[in-house]
Coordinates of C-alpha atoms in Angstrom, one line a residue:
Chain T
M1 CA 0.0 0.0 0.0
N2 CA 1.5 3.3 -1.0
F3 CA 1.5 6.4 1.1
K4 CA -1.3 8.1 -0.7
M5 CA -3.7 5.2 -0.3
L6 CA -2.8 5.1 3.4
S7 CA -3.6 8.7 4.0
V8 CA -6.9 8.3 2.2
V9 CA -7.9 5.5 4.4
S10 CA -7.0 7.4 7.6
A11 CA -9.0 10.5 6.3
V12 CA -12.0 8.3 5.8
A13 CA -11.7 6.8 9.2
L14 CA -11.3 10.1 10.9
A15 CA -14.4 11.5 9.3
M16 CA -16.5 8.8 10.9
P17 CA -18.8 10.4 13.5
T18 CA -18.2 7.5 15.9
L19 CA -14.7 8.8 16.4
G20 CA -16.0 12.1 17.8
A21 CA -15.1 14.2 14.8
A22 CA -18.1 15.8 13.3
G23 CA -18.5 14.9 9.7
P24 CA -20.6 16.7 7.1
D25 CA -24.3 16.7 8.0
D26 CA -27.1 15.2 6.0
D27 CA -29.2 18.4 5.5
T28 CA -30.7 19.2 2.1
L29 CA -30.0 22.5 0.4
I30 CA -33.0 24.1 -1.3
I31 CA -32.8 27.8 -1.9
N32 CA -36.0 29.9 -1.7
E33 CA -37.9 26.6 -1.3
E34 CA -37.4 26.3 -5.1
I35 CA -33.8 25.7 -6.3
E36 CA -32.5 22.3 -5.3
V37 CA -28.7 22.2 -5.1
V38 CA -26.7 19.0 -5.4
T39 CA -24.3 19.2 -2.4
K40 CA -22.9 15.7 -2.5
A41 CA -21.7 14.1 -5.7
E42 CA -19.8 11.2 -7.1
P43 CA -16.1 12.1 -7.4
A44 CA -14.8 12.9 -10.9
E45 CA -12.7 10.2 -12.4
H46 CA -9.5 12.3 -12.3
L47 CA -9.6 12.3 -8.5
D48 CA -8.6 8.7 -8.7
G49 CA -10.1 7.8 -5.4
A50 CA -8.6 10.7 -3.4
L51 CA -12.2 11.6 -2.2
Y52 CA -14.9 9.0 -1.8
E53 CA -17.5 11.6 -2.0
V54 CA -17.4 15.2 -3.2
I55 CA -19.1 17.5 -0.6
S56 CA -20.1 21.1 -0.6
G57 CA -18.7 23.4 2.2
W58 CA -22.3 24.1 3.1
H59 CA -22.5 20.7 4.9
F60 CA -19.7 21.7 7.2
R61 CA -21.4 24.9 8.5
N62 CA -23.8 25.0 11.4
D63 CA -27.6 25.2 11.0
D64 CA -27.7 29.0 11.5
T65 CA -25.1 29.7 8.8
Q66 CA -26.7 27.1 6.5
A67 CA -30.1 28.8 6.9
I68 CA -28.9 32.2 5.8
E69 CA -28.0 30.7 2.4
M70 CA -31.4 29.1 2.0
D71 CA -33.3 32.3 1.4
D72 CA -32.3 35.1 -0.9
F73 CA -33.7 37.7 1.4
D74 CA -31.7 36.5 4.4
N75 CA -28.5 36.1 2.3
P76 CA -26.6 39.5 2.4
G77 CA -24.5 38.2 -0.5
M78 CA -27.6 39.1 -2.6
L79 CA -26.9 42.8 -2.0
G80 CA -23.8 42.4 -4.1
V81 CA -25.8 40.6 -6.8
E82 CA -28.3 43.4 -6.8
N83 CA -25.5 46.0 -7.1
A84 CA -24.1 44.2 -10.1
M85 CA -27.6 43.9 -11.7
A86 CA -27.7 47.8 -11.6
T87 CA -24.2 47.9 -13.1
W88 CA -25.2 45.4 -15.8
N89 CA -27.8 47.9 -17.1
T90 CA -25.6 51.0 -16.9
A91 CA -23.6 52.3 -19.8
E92 CA -20.0 52.9 -19.1
G93 CA -16.8 53.7 -21.0
S94 CA -16.1 55.4 -24.3
A95 CA -18.3 53.1 -26.4
G96 CA -21.3 54.2 -24.3
K97 CA -22.5 50.6 -23.9
S98 CA -23.8 48.6 -21.0
C99 CA -23.4 44.8 -20.5
A100 CA -27.2 44.5 -21.2
D101 CA -26.8 46.2 -24.6
C102 CA -24.9 43.2 -25.9
H103 CA -25.9 40.4 -23.5
G104 CA -29.6 41.3 -22.9
D105 CA -31.1 39.6 -19.9
A106 CA -28.4 38.1 -17.7
A107 CA -30.8 35.4 -16.5
E108 CA -30.7 34.0 -20.0
S109 CA -27.3 35.0 -21.4
M110 CA -25.2 34.2 -18.3
K111 CA -27.0 31.0 -17.3
G112 CA -24.5 28.1 -17.1
V113 CA -21.4 30.3 -17.4
K114 CA -20.2 29.8 -13.8
A115 CA -20.6 26.0 -14.2
T116 CA -18.0 25.8 -16.9
Y117 CA -15.5 28.4 -15.7
P118 CA -12.5 28.7 -15.5
K119 CA -12.3 27.9 -19.2
Y120 CA -9.7 27.7 -22.0
D121 CA -10.2 30.6 -24.3
E122 CA -9.1 30.1 -28.0
K123 CA -8.5 33.7 -28.8
A124 CA -6.5 34.5 -25.7
G125 CA -4.7 31.1 -25.8
T126 CA -5.0 30.7 -22.1
V127 CA -7.5 29.7 -19.3
M128 CA -9.7 32.6 -18.3
T129 CA -11.8 33.1 -15.2
V130 CA -15.2 34.9 -15.2
Q131 CA -13.6 38.1 -13.9
M132 CA -11.0 38.0 -16.7
K133 CA -13.8 37.6 -19.3
V134 CA -15.7 40.5 -17.8
N135 CA -12.6 42.7 -17.9
E136 CA -12.0 41.7 -21.5
C137 CA -15.5 43.1 -22.3
R138 CA -14.8 46.2 -20.3
T139 CA -11.5 47.1 -21.9
E140 CA -12.0 45.7 -25.5
R141 CA -15.7 46.2 -26.1
M142 CA -16.8 49.0 -23.8
G143 CA -13.7 51.3 -23.6
A144 CA -14.0 51.1 -19.8
E145 CA -11.3 50.5 -17.3
A146 CA -10.6 47.0 -16.0
W147 CA -11.8 46.3 -12.5
K148 CA -9.2 45.3 -9.9
Y149 CA -9.1 41.5 -9.4
D150 CA -11.4 40.4 -6.5
A151 CA -12.3 44.0 -5.6
G152 CA -15.8 45.1 -4.9
P153 CA -17.3 45.7 -8.4
A154 CA -15.6 42.6 -9.9
I155 CA -16.8 40.3 -7.1
D156 CA -20.3 41.7 -7.2
M157 CA -20.5 41.0 -11.0
E158 CA -19.0 37.6 -10.6
A159 CA -21.6 36.8 -8.0
M160 CA -24.4 38.1 -10.2
I161 CA -23.2 36.0 -13.1
G162 CA -22.7 33.0 -10.9
S163 CA -26.1 33.2 -9.4
Q164 CA -27.7 32.7 -12.8
S165 CA -26.3 29.1 -12.7
R166 CA -27.6 28.2 -9.3
G167 CA -28.6 24.6 -9.0
M168 CA -26.7 23.7 -12.2
Q169 CA -23.8 21.2 -11.7
M170 CA -20.2 22.3 -12.0
N171 CA -18.6 20.9 -15.1
V172 CA -15.3 22.5 -16.0
A173 CA -13.3 21.0 -18.9
I174 CA -9.8 19.7 -18.0
D175 CA -8.8 18.1 -21.3
G176 CA -7.4 19.4 -24.5
P177 CA -5.8 22.8 -24.3
A178 CA -6.9 23.2 -20.7
K179 CA -4.8 20.2 -19.6
P180 CA -1.4 21.9 -19.0
F181 CA -3.1 24.6 -16.9
W182 CA -5.0 22.0 -14.9
E183 CA -1.8 20.0 -14.3
K184 CA -0.1 23.1 -13.0
G185 CA -3.1 23.8 -10.7
K186 CA -2.9 20.2 -9.4
E187 CA 0.8 20.5 -8.7
I188 CA 0.2 23.7 -6.6
Y189 CA -2.7 21.9 -4.8
Y190 CA -0.3 19.1 -3.6
T191 CA 2.7 21.3 -2.9
R192 CA 3.6 21.7 0.8
Y193 CA 4.0 25.4 1.6
G194 CA 5.5 27.4 4.4
Q195 CA 7.0 26.7 7.7
L196 CA 4.2 24.4 8.5
E197 CA 4.7 22.4 5.3
L198 CA 1.1 22.0 4.5
S199 CA -0.5 21.6 1.1
C200 CA -4.2 22.3 0.3
A201 CA -4.6 18.5 0.4
S202 CA -3.2 18.3 3.9
C203 CA -6.3 20.1 5.2
H204 CA -9.0 19.7 2.5
E205 CA -8.4 16.2 1.3
Q206 CA -6.9 14.4 4.3
N207 CA -8.6 16.2 7.1
Y208 CA -12.0 17.4 6.0
G209 CA -14.6 16.7 8.7
N210 CA -12.1 17.4 11.4
M211 CA -11.7 20.5 13.5
I212 CA -8.8 22.8 13.1
R213 CA -8.9 25.1 16.1
A214 CA -12.7 25.6 16.3
D215 CA -13.2 25.6 12.5
H216 CA -14.9 22.6 10.8
L217 CA -12.7 21.8 7.8
S218 CA -14.5 21.3 4.5
Q219 CA -13.1 20.0 1.2
G220 CA -12.3 23.5 0.2
Q221 CA -14.7 23.5 -2.8
T222 CA -15.5 26.5 -5.0
N223 CA -19.0 25.8 -6.2
G224 CA -20.4 28.5 -4.0
F225 CA -18.0 31.3 -4.9
P226 CA -18.0 34.3 -4.6
T227 CA -18.9 33.6 -0.9
Y228 CA -20.5 35.9 1.7
R229 CA -18.4 35.5 4.8
L230 CA -19.8 36.2 8.2
K231 CA -16.3 37.1 9.3
N232 CA -15.8 40.1 7.1
A233 CA -19.5 40.6 6.1
K234 CA -18.8 40.9 2.4
L235 CA -18.5 38.8 -0.8
N236 CA -15.1 37.1 -1.1
G237 CA -13.4 35.8 -4.3
A238 CA -11.9 32.3 -4.6
H239 CA -8.4 33.7 -5.1
S240 CA -8.7 35.8 -1.9
R241 CA -9.7 32.6 -0.1
F242 CA -6.7 30.7 -1.5
K243 CA -4.5 33.5 -0.5
G244 CA -5.7 33.4 3.1
C245 CA -5.3 29.7 3.2
I246 CA -1.7 29.8 2.1
R247 CA -0.9 32.7 4.4
D248 CA -2.2 30.7 7.3
T249 CA 0.6 28.1 6.6
R250 CA 3.0 31.1 7.0
A251 CA 4.1 30.9 3.4
E252 CA 4.6 33.6 0.8
T253 CA 1.4 33.6 -1.3
F254 CA 0.4 34.4 -4.8
S255 CA -1.8 37.3 -5.8
P256 CA -5.4 37.3 -6.8
G257 CA -5.5 37.1 -10.6
S258 CA -2.0 35.5 -10.9
D259 CA -1.4 32.7 -13.3
E260 CA -0.8 30.4 -10.4
F261 CA -4.2 31.1 -8.8
I262 CA -6.0 30.9 -12.2
A263 CA -4.6 27.4 -12.7
L264 CA -5.4 26.5 -9.1
E265 CA -9.0 27.8 -9.5
L266 CA -9.4 25.5 -12.5
Y267 CA -8.0 22.5 -10.6
V268 CA -10.1 23.2 -7.5
A269 CA -13.2 23.7 -9.6
S270 CA -12.6 20.4 -11.3
R271 CA -12.5 18.6 -7.9
G272 CA -16.0 19.9 -7.4
N273 CA -17.4 18.8 -10.8
G274 CA -20.9 17.4 -10.1
L275 CA -21.6 19.8 -7.2
G276 CA -24.4 22.3 -7.7
V277 CA -23.6 26.0 -8.0
E278 CA -24.6 27.9 -4.8
T279 CA -23.3 31.4 -5.7
P280 CA -23.4 33.5 -3.6
S281 CA -22.9 31.0 -0.8
V282 CA -22.7 31.9 2.9
R283 CA -19.8 30.7 5.0
N284 CA -18.3 31.7 8.4
Chain S
M1 CA -20.9 57.1 4.4
A2 CA -24.4 57.4 3.3
S3 CA -23.5 56.3 -0.3
G4 CA -24.7 53.0 -1.6
V5 CA -27.1 52.4 1.3
K6 CA -30.1 50.4 0.0
P7 CA -33.0 49.2 2.0
R8 CA -34.7 45.8 1.2
V9 CA -38.1 44.8 2.6
K10 CA -39.9 41.6 2.4
A11 CA -43.6 41.9 3.1
P12 CA -46.8 40.2 1.8
K13 CA -48.8 42.2 -0.8
T14 CA -52.1 41.0 0.6
A15 CA -53.5 40.0 4.0
S16 CA -56.9 39.5 5.7
A17 CA -58.2 42.1 8.1
G18 CA -56.4 41.8 11.5
E19 CA -53.9 39.3 10.2
V20 CA -50.5 39.1 11.7
V21 CA -47.8 39.1 9.0
T22 CA -44.1 38.5 9.2
I23 CA -41.8 41.2 7.9
K24 CA -38.1 41.0 7.1
T25 CA -35.8 44.0 6.4
L26 CA -32.2 44.2 5.4
I27 CA -30.3 47.4 4.7
S28 CA -26.7 47.6 3.2
H29 CA -24.6 49.5 5.8
K30 CA -21.2 49.0 7.2
M31 CA -22.3 49.7 10.8
E32 CA -18.8 51.0 11.8
S33 CA -19.0 50.3 15.6
G34 CA -16.5 52.9 16.8
Q35 CA -14.6 50.1 18.5
R36 CA -12.3 49.2 15.6
R37 CA -8.8 50.6 15.0
D38 CA -7.2 51.4 11.7
S39 CA -3.7 50.2 10.7
D40 CA -2.1 53.2 12.6
G41 CA -3.9 52.2 15.8
N42 CA -6.4 55.1 15.7
L43 CA -10.1 54.4 16.6
I44 CA -12.3 54.5 13.5
P45 CA -15.2 56.9 14.4
R46 CA -18.6 55.3 14.9
S47 CA -20.9 55.5 11.9
I48 CA -24.0 53.4 12.3
I49 CA -27.7 53.4 11.7
N50 CA -29.0 54.1 15.2
R51 CA -32.8 53.7 14.9
F52 CA -35.2 51.7 12.8
T53 CA -39.0 52.1 12.8
C54 CA -41.9 50.4 11.1
D55 CA -45.3 52.0 11.0
F56 CA -48.6 51.1 9.4
N57 CA -50.8 53.9 8.2
G58 CA -49.0 56.1 10.7
T59 CA -49.4 53.8 13.7
N60 CA -46.2 52.3 15.1
A61 CA -45.5 48.6 15.1
L62 CA -41.8 48.5 16.0
D63 CA -39.2 51.1 17.0
V64 CA -35.7 49.8 17.5
E65 CA -32.8 51.7 19.2
M66 CA -29.6 50.3 17.6
H67 CA -26.0 50.2 18.8
G68 CA -22.7 49.4 17.3
A69 CA -23.1 45.7 18.1
I70 CA -25.7 45.3 15.4
S71 CA -24.0 43.5 12.5
T72 CA -23.0 44.9 9.1
N73 CA -26.1 45.0 6.8
P74 CA -28.7 45.2 9.7
Y75 CA -31.4 42.6 9.5
F76 CA -34.7 42.5 11.4
E77 CA -37.5 40.1 11.4
F78 CA -40.8 40.9 13.3
D79 CA -44.6 40.7 13.1
V80 CA -47.1 43.4 12.3
T81 CA -50.9 43.3 12.6
I82 CA -52.6 44.6 9.4
P83 CA -56.0 46.0 10.4
E84 CA -56.9 47.5 6.9
S85 CA -55.5 48.2 3.5
G86 CA -52.7 50.7 3.6
D87 CA -49.0 51.3 3.7
L88 CA -46.2 49.9 5.7
Q89 CA -43.6 52.6 6.3
F90 CA -40.0 51.7 7.1
T91 CA -37.4 54.2 8.2
W92 CA -33.8 53.9 9.1
Y93 CA -31.9 56.8 10.8
D94 CA -28.1 57.2 10.2
D95 CA -25.6 58.8 12.6
D96 CA -24.7 61.2 9.8
G97 CA -28.3 62.6 9.7
S98 CA -29.4 60.6 6.6
V99 CA -32.8 59.0 6.6
Y100 CA -33.5 56.0 4.4
E101 CA -37.1 55.0 3.7
D102 CA -39.2 52.3 2.0
V103 CA -42.9 51.8 1.7
K104 CA -44.8 48.6 1.0
S105 CA -48.6 48.6 0.3
V106 CA -50.7 45.8 1.7
K107 CA -54.2 45.1 0.4
V108 CA -56.8 43.6 2.7
Chain M
M1 CA -4.4 34.7 11.6
G2 CA -1.8 31.9 11.2
F3 CA -1.6 28.5 12.6
S4 CA 1.0 27.2 15.0
R5 CA 2.6 23.8 14.8
R6 CA 0.5 22.8 17.8
D7 CA -2.7 23.7 15.9
T8 CA -1.7 21.6 13.0
L9 CA -0.7 18.7 15.2
A10 CA -4.1 18.9 16.8
L11 CA -5.6 18.3 13.3
G12 CA -7.5 15.1 13.4
A13 CA -7.9 15.1 17.1
G14 CA -11.4 16.5 16.6
A15 CA -10.9 18.8 19.6
I16 CA -12.9 22.0 19.9
A17 CA -10.7 24.6 21.5
L18 CA -13.0 27.2 23.0
T19 CA -11.8 30.0 25.2
A20 CA -14.4 30.6 27.8
L21 CA -14.2 34.0 29.3
P22 CA -15.4 34.4 32.9
L23 CA -18.8 36.1 33.1
R24 CA -19.0 39.4 34.9
V25 CA -21.7 42.0 34.5
G26 CA -19.3 44.9 34.1
A27 CA -20.1 48.4 35.3
A28 CA -21.3 49.4 31.8
G29 CA -23.7 46.5 31.7
E30 CA -25.1 47.4 35.1
D31 CA -25.6 51.0 34.1
A32 CA -27.4 50.0 31.0
I33 CA -29.7 47.6 32.9
A34 CA -30.4 50.3 35.6
A35 CA -31.2 52.9 32.9
F36 CA -33.7 50.5 31.4
T37 CA -35.3 49.2 34.6
G38 CA -35.0 52.3 36.8
G39 CA -33.5 49.9 39.4
A40 CA -36.6 47.7 39.6
D41 CA -36.3 44.0 40.4
V42 CA -35.9 41.7 37.4
S43 CA -37.3 38.2 37.5
E44 CA -36.3 35.2 35.4
G45 CA -38.8 33.8 32.9
G46 CA -41.6 35.2 30.8
I47 CA -39.1 35.9 28.0
T48 CA -37.3 33.7 25.6
L49 CA -33.9 34.5 24.1
D50 CA -32.9 32.5 21.0
A51 CA -29.1 32.4 20.3
P52 CA -26.8 29.7 19.2
E53 CA -24.8 27.8 21.8
I54 CA -21.8 28.1 19.5
A55 CA -21.5 30.9 17.0
E56 CA -19.4 30.2 13.9
N57 CA -18.3 33.8 13.8
G58 CA -18.7 36.5 16.3
N59 CA -19.3 39.1 13.6
T60 CA -22.8 37.8 12.6
V61 CA -24.7 36.0 15.4
P62 CA -28.4 35.4 14.9
V63 CA -30.5 36.2 17.9
G64 CA -34.2 36.4 18.6
V65 CA -36.3 37.6 21.5
S66 CA -39.9 36.9 22.4
A67 CA -41.9 38.2 25.4
D68 CA -45.6 38.0 25.3
G69 CA -47.1 41.2 26.5
A70 CA -43.9 43.2 26.7
S71 CA -43.8 46.8 25.7
A72 CA -40.0 46.8 25.2
V73 CA -37.1 44.4 25.2
M74 CA -33.5 45.4 25.8
L75 CA -30.7 43.2 24.4
L76 CA -27.2 43.3 25.9
A77 CA -23.9 41.6 25.2
L78 CA -22.2 41.7 28.5
G79 CA -18.8 40.8 27.2
N80 CA -18.6 43.5 24.5
P81 CA -16.6 46.7 25.2
N82 CA -20.0 48.5 24.9
P83 CA -22.7 46.0 26.1
D84 CA -25.6 47.9 24.5
V85 CA -27.0 46.0 21.4
A86 CA -30.6 47.1 20.9
V87 CA -33.9 48.1 22.5
F88 CA -37.0 46.8 20.7
N89 CA -40.0 49.0 21.5
F90 CA -43.3 47.3 20.4
G91 CA -46.0 49.6 19.1
E92 CA -49.8 49.3 19.0
L93 CA -49.6 47.4 15.7
A94 CA -46.9 44.9 16.7
G95 CA -48.2 41.5 15.6
S96 CA -46.3 39.9 18.5
Q97 CA -43.6 40.9 20.9
T98 CA -41.1 39.0 18.9
A99 CA -38.1 40.2 16.9
S100 CA -34.8 38.8 15.5
T101 CA -31.6 40.3 14.3
R102 CA -27.9 39.6 13.8
I103 CA -25.4 40.9 16.3
R104 CA -21.6 41.1 17.0
L105 CA -20.0 39.4 19.9
A106 CA -16.4 40.1 20.9
G107 CA -15.7 36.6 22.2
T108 CA -17.5 34.0 24.3
Q109 CA -19.9 35.7 26.6
D110 CA -23.4 36.0 28.1
V111 CA -26.2 37.6 26.0
V112 CA -29.0 39.0 28.1
A113 CA -32.5 40.1 27.1
I114 CA -34.7 42.1 29.5
A115 CA -38.4 42.6 28.9
K116 CA -40.4 45.5 30.2
M117 CA -43.9 44.1 30.8
A118 CA -47.1 46.1 30.3
D119 CA -47.7 46.1 34.1
G120 CA -44.3 47.7 34.7
S121 CA -42.5 44.5 35.9
F122 CA -39.2 43.2 34.3
A123 CA -38.2 39.8 33.2
S124 CA -34.9 38.5 31.9
A125 CA -33.3 35.6 30.1
T126 CA -29.6 34.9 29.7
K127 CA -27.8 32.7 27.2
N128 CA -24.1 31.9 27.0
V129 CA -22.8 32.0 23.4
K130 CA -19.4 30.5 22.6
V131 CA -17.7 32.3 19.9
T132 CA -15.3 30.1 18.0
I133 CA -11.9 31.2 16.7
G134 CA -11.9 30.6 13.0
G135 CA -9.2 28.6 11.2
C136 CA -8.7 30.0 7.7
G137 CA -7.9 33.6 7.4
G138 CA -8.8 33.9 3.7

């Protein structure tokens, strides 16, 4: 038995409730009593047995936090979505165009976008995130300035676009031209960083279900991003979350929008293929 | 500070006479508590919404005195008796003197 | 917030490390209560206070109060630098003497609700809320 298999076995054992560690709960996520969201799924083939089940971070939060996500009115992340909806309809830049002028109703044109992003872009010859795509429209089609990565307006727009895919299952492509980017993301995921020599996998693959300090470790999935966090009471981007996680291991980190984080976002998203989109999710 | 503050109210559009309905309100606001320090160690001055009221056709249902311990984006859920057709009036009072209002009509 | 080696060694132990602060109604809390009650006696019961036993984050803690027949309910967080949270005054058209909101708690502490009843008496309920120290800083 090789080391990897061994650690998988121990992670499974530790996640068993009988050992005192609180595993994911069995609640069902239905938003607005209407949108059913798949929060537990069969692992994608590429995971090669590393996870026996793919589980949304929603299951690792307590009932109060879970409830806030289940109703759009209670979910303060929807304030960001509403802001972006107003931006969507407002002309900006030298071309005097709004997003709506070209894309019409976001509920139609942006449906399914989040489920397939990050995505390889032929023209750009690279993998692009939703925020990069939005900035491409702003700079090349609207004559407007690019938004700063993961900053307020960019995150609100990403959340608005993401919310149009709620309930649809994540399905990012990892083959063909996306493959080298995905490989790079995977390498980062398993690299041990910092003084503590921890990789993403040390926490989110080998120890999900366990407590670190008083925090219930999830699988670190991105199906709910951007996420409204109770901690800072605002919408947070996936790259900002990655940054915080790496910083916690006392390592030098990459920046939001960097090539490393784009590749990592693709890889992490692919680990959650099959999970329903929750954007904007609510976490602690 | 008063920029970008937007009230949201969830209330039923219809009710029967005398019915008790549940109202939810959420308003986007930082609620700077006056307890936090900036990176130079100076206290950030308090800037909060300090009062919220809900009236129906001019009669009060709820009047809340609010302090810095109310979370960012203040949220309230409460019950109102609807005696007749009319307007629910919601008012939030900011430290800086701004007043934010919303009105929802209810038909009996 | 970073992790120490000890934290990471504790991974897998399933231990919840909670720091319980000793409860004291500080002078500020006493002043706030006295201002509300005018120094009258406060009895237990007649009011319910809903708050989580463990809050996932002290920045946004859901709480609810309910006191049949109350004209007002004061909510206090005794462990906060300023214990005042809110006073709910119920008007003529209040459908019930019930309200909920989300509050900030600076650490594990007692949350107190005091109802002023229509007959001028006072009733209180107290709930200890443990505030957990989060793991991931992101």
